[in-house]
mmCIF file with all atom_site columns, C-alpha atoms in Angstrom:
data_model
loop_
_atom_site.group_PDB
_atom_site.id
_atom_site.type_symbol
_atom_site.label_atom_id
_atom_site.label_alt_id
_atom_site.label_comp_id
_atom_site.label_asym_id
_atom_site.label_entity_id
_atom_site.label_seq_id
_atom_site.pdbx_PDB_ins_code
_atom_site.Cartn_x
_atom_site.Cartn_y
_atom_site.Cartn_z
_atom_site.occupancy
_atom_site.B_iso_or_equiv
_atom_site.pdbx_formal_charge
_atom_site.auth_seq_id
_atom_site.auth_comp_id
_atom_site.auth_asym_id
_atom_site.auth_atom_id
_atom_site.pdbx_PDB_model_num
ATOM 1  C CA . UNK A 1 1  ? 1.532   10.273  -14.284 1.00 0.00 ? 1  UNK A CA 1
ATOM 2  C CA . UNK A 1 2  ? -0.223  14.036  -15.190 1.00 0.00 ? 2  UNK A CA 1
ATOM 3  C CA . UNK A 1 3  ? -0.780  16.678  -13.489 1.00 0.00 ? 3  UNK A CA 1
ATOM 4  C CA . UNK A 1 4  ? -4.296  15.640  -12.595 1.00 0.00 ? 4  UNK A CA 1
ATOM 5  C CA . UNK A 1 5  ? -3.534  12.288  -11.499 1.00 0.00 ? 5  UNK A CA 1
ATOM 6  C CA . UNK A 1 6  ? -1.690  13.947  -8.824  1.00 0.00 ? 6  UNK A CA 1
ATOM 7  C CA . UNK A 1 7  ? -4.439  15.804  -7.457  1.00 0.00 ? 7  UNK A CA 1
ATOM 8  C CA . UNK A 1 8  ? -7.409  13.034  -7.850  1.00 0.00 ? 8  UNK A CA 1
ATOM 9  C CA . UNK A 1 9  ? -8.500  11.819  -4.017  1.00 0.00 ? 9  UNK A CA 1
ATOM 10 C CA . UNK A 1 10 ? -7.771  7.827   -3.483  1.00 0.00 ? 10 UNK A CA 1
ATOM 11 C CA . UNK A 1 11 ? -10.837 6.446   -2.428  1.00 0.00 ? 11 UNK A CA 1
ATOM 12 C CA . UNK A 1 12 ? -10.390 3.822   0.447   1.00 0.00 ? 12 UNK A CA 1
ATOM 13 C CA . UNK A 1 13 ? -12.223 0.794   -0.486  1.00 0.00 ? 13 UNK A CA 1
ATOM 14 C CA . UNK A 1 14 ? -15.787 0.329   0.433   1.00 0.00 ? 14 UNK A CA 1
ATOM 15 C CA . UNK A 1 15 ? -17.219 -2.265  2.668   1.00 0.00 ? 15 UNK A CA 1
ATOM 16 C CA . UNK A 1 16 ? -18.791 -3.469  -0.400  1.00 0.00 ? 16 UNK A CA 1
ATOM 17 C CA . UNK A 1 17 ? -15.573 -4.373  -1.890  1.00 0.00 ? 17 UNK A CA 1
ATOM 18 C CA . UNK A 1 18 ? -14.047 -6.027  1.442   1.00 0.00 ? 18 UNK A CA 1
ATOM 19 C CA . UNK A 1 19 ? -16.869 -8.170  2.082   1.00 0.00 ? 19 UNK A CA 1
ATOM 20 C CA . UNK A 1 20 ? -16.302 -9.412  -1.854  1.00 0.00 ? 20 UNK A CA 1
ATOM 21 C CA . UNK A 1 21 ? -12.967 -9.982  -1.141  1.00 0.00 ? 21 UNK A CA 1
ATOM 22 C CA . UNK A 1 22 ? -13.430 -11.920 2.192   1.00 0.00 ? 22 UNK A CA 1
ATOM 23 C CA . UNK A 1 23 ? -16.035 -14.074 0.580   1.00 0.00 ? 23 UNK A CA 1
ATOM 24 C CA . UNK A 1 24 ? -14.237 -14.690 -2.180  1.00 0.00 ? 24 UNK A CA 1
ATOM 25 C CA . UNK A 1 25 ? -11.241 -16.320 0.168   1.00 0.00 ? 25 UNK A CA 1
ATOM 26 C CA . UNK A 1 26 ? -13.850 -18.159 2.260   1.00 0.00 ? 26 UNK A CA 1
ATOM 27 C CA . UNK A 1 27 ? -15.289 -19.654 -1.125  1.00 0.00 ? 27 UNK A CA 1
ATOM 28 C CA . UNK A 1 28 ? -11.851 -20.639 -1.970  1.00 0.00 ? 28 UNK A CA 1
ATOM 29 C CA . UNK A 1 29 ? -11.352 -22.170 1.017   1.00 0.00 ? 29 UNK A CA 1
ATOM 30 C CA . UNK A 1 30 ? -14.297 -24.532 0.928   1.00 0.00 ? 30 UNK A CA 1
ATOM 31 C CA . UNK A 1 31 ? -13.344 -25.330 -2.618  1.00 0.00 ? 31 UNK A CA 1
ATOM 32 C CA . UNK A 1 32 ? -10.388 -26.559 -1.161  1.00 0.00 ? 32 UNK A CA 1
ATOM 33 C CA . UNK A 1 33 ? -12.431 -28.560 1.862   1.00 0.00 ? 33 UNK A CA 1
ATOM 34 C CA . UNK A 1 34 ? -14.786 -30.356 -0.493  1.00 0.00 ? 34 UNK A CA 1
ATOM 35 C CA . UNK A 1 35 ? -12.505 -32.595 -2.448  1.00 0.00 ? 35 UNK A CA 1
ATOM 36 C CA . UNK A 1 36 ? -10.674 -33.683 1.182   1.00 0.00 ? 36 UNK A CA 1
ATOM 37 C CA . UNK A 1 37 ? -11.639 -36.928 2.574   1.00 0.00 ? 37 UNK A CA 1
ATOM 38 C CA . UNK A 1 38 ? -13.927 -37.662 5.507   1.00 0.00 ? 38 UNK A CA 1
ATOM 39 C CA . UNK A 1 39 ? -11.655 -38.041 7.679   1.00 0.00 ? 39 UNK A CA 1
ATOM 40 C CA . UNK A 1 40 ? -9.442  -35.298 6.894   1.00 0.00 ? 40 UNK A CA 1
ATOM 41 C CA . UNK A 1 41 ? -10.755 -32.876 9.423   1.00 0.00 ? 41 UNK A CA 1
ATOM 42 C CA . UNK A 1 42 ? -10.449 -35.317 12.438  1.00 0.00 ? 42 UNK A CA 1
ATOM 43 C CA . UNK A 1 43 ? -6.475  -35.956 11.122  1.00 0.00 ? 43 UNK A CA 1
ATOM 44 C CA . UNK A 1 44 ? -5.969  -32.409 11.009  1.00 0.00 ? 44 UNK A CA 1
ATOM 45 C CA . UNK A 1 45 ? -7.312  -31.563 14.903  1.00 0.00 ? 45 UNK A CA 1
ATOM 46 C CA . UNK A 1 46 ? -5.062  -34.884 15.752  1.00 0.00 ? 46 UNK A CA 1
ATOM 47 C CA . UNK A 1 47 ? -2.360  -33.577 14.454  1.00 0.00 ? 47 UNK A CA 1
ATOM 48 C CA . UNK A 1 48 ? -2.866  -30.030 16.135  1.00 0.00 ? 48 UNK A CA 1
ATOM 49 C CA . UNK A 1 49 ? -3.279  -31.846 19.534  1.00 0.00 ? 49 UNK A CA 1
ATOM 50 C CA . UNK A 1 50 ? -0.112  -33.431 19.070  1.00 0.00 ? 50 UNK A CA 1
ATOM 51 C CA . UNK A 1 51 ? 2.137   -30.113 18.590  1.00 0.00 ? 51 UNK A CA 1
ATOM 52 C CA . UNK A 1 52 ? 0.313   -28.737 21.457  1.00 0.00 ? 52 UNK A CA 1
ATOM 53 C CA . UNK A 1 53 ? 2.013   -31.740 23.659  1.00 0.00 ? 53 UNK A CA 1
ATOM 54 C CA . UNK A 1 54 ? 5.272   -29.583 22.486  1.00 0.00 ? 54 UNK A CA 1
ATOM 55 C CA . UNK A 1 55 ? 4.615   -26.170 22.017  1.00 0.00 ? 55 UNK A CA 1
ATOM 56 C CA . UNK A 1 56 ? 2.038   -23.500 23.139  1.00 0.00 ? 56 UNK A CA 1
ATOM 57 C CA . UNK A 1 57 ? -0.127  -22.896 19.661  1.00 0.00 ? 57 UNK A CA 1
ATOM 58 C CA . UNK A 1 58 ? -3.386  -21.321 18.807  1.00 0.00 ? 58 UNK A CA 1
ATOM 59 C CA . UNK A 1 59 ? -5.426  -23.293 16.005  1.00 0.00 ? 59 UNK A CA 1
ATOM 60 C CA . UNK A 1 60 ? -5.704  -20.187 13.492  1.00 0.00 ? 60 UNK A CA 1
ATOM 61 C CA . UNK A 1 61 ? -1.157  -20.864 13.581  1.00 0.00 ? 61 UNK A CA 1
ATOM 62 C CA . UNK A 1 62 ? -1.704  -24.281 11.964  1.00 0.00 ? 62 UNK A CA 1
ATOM 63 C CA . UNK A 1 63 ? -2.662  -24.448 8.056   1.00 0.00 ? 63 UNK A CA 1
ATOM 64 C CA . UNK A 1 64 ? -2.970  -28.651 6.948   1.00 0.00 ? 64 UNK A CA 1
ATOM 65 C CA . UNK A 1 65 ? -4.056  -28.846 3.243   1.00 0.00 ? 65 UNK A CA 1
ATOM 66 C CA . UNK A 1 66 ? -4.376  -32.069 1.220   1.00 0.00 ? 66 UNK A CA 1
ATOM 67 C CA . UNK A 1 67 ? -3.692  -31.414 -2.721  1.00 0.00 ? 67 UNK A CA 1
ATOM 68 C CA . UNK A 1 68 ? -3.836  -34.648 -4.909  1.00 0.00 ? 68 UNK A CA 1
ATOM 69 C CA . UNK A 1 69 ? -2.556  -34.807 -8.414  1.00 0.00 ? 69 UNK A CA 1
ATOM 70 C CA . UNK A 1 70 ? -4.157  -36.595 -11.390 1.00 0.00 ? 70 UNK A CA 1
ATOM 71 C CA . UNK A 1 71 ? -1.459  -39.680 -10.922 1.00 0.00 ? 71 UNK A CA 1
ATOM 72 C CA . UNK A 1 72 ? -3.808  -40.741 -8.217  1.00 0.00 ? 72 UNK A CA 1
ATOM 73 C CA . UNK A 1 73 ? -1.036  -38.622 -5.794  1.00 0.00 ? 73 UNK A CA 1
ATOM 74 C CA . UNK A 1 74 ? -1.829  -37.309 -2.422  1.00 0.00 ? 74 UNK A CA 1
ATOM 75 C CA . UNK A 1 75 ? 0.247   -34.730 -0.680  1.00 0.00 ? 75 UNK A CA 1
ATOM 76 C CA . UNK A 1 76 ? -0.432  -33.220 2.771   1.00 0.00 ? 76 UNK A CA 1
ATOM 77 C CA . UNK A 1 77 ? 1.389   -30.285 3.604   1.00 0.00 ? 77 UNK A CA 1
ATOM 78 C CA . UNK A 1 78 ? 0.909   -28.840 6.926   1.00 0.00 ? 78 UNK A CA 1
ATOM 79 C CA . UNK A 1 79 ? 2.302   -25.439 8.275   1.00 0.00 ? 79 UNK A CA 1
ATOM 80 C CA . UNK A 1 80 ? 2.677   -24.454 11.832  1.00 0.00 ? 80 UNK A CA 1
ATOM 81 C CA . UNK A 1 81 ? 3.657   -20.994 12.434  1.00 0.00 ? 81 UNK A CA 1
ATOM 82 C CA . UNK A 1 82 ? 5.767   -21.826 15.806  1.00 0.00 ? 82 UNK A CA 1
ATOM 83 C CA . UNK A 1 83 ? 6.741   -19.258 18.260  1.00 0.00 ? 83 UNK A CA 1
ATOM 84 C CA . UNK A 1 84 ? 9.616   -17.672 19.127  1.00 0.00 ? 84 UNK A CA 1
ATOM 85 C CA . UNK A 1 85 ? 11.601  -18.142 22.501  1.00 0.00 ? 85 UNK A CA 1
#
């Protein structure tokens, strides 16, 4: 690190650059959605209906993703953020 380094200002990012970066994870995320199954989305809101029987959750505290291999593999993995007591 120089001298000059040190006295430089940090720019804070721009909106420019956060909206980039948001769409960027909402792009991923559809990339994600549009090898799933029809029914996929109707599974996952079953199976956040049925932990709500249980335990007080919010939707957003639930992530369900489907990831299939090339062996013709299918793996749900589903992860509930539960709270505390």
């Amino acid at each position: 690190m120089s001298l000059l380094d040190y006295f430089k200002t940090k720019k804070a990012p721009t909106t420019a650059i956060t909206a980039k970066e948001r769409l960027q994870i909402i792009v991923a995320h559809q990339r994600g959605e549009r090898d799933a199954p029809d029914y996929f989305p109707a599974m996952k809101q079953e199976i956040i209906e049925v932990i709500r029987k249980y335990v007080q959750i919010d939707t957003d505290q639930v992530s369900v993703q489907l990831d299939q291999n090339d062996d013709k593999l299918s793996v749900l993995e589903l992860n509930v953020t539960l709270p505390e007591k």
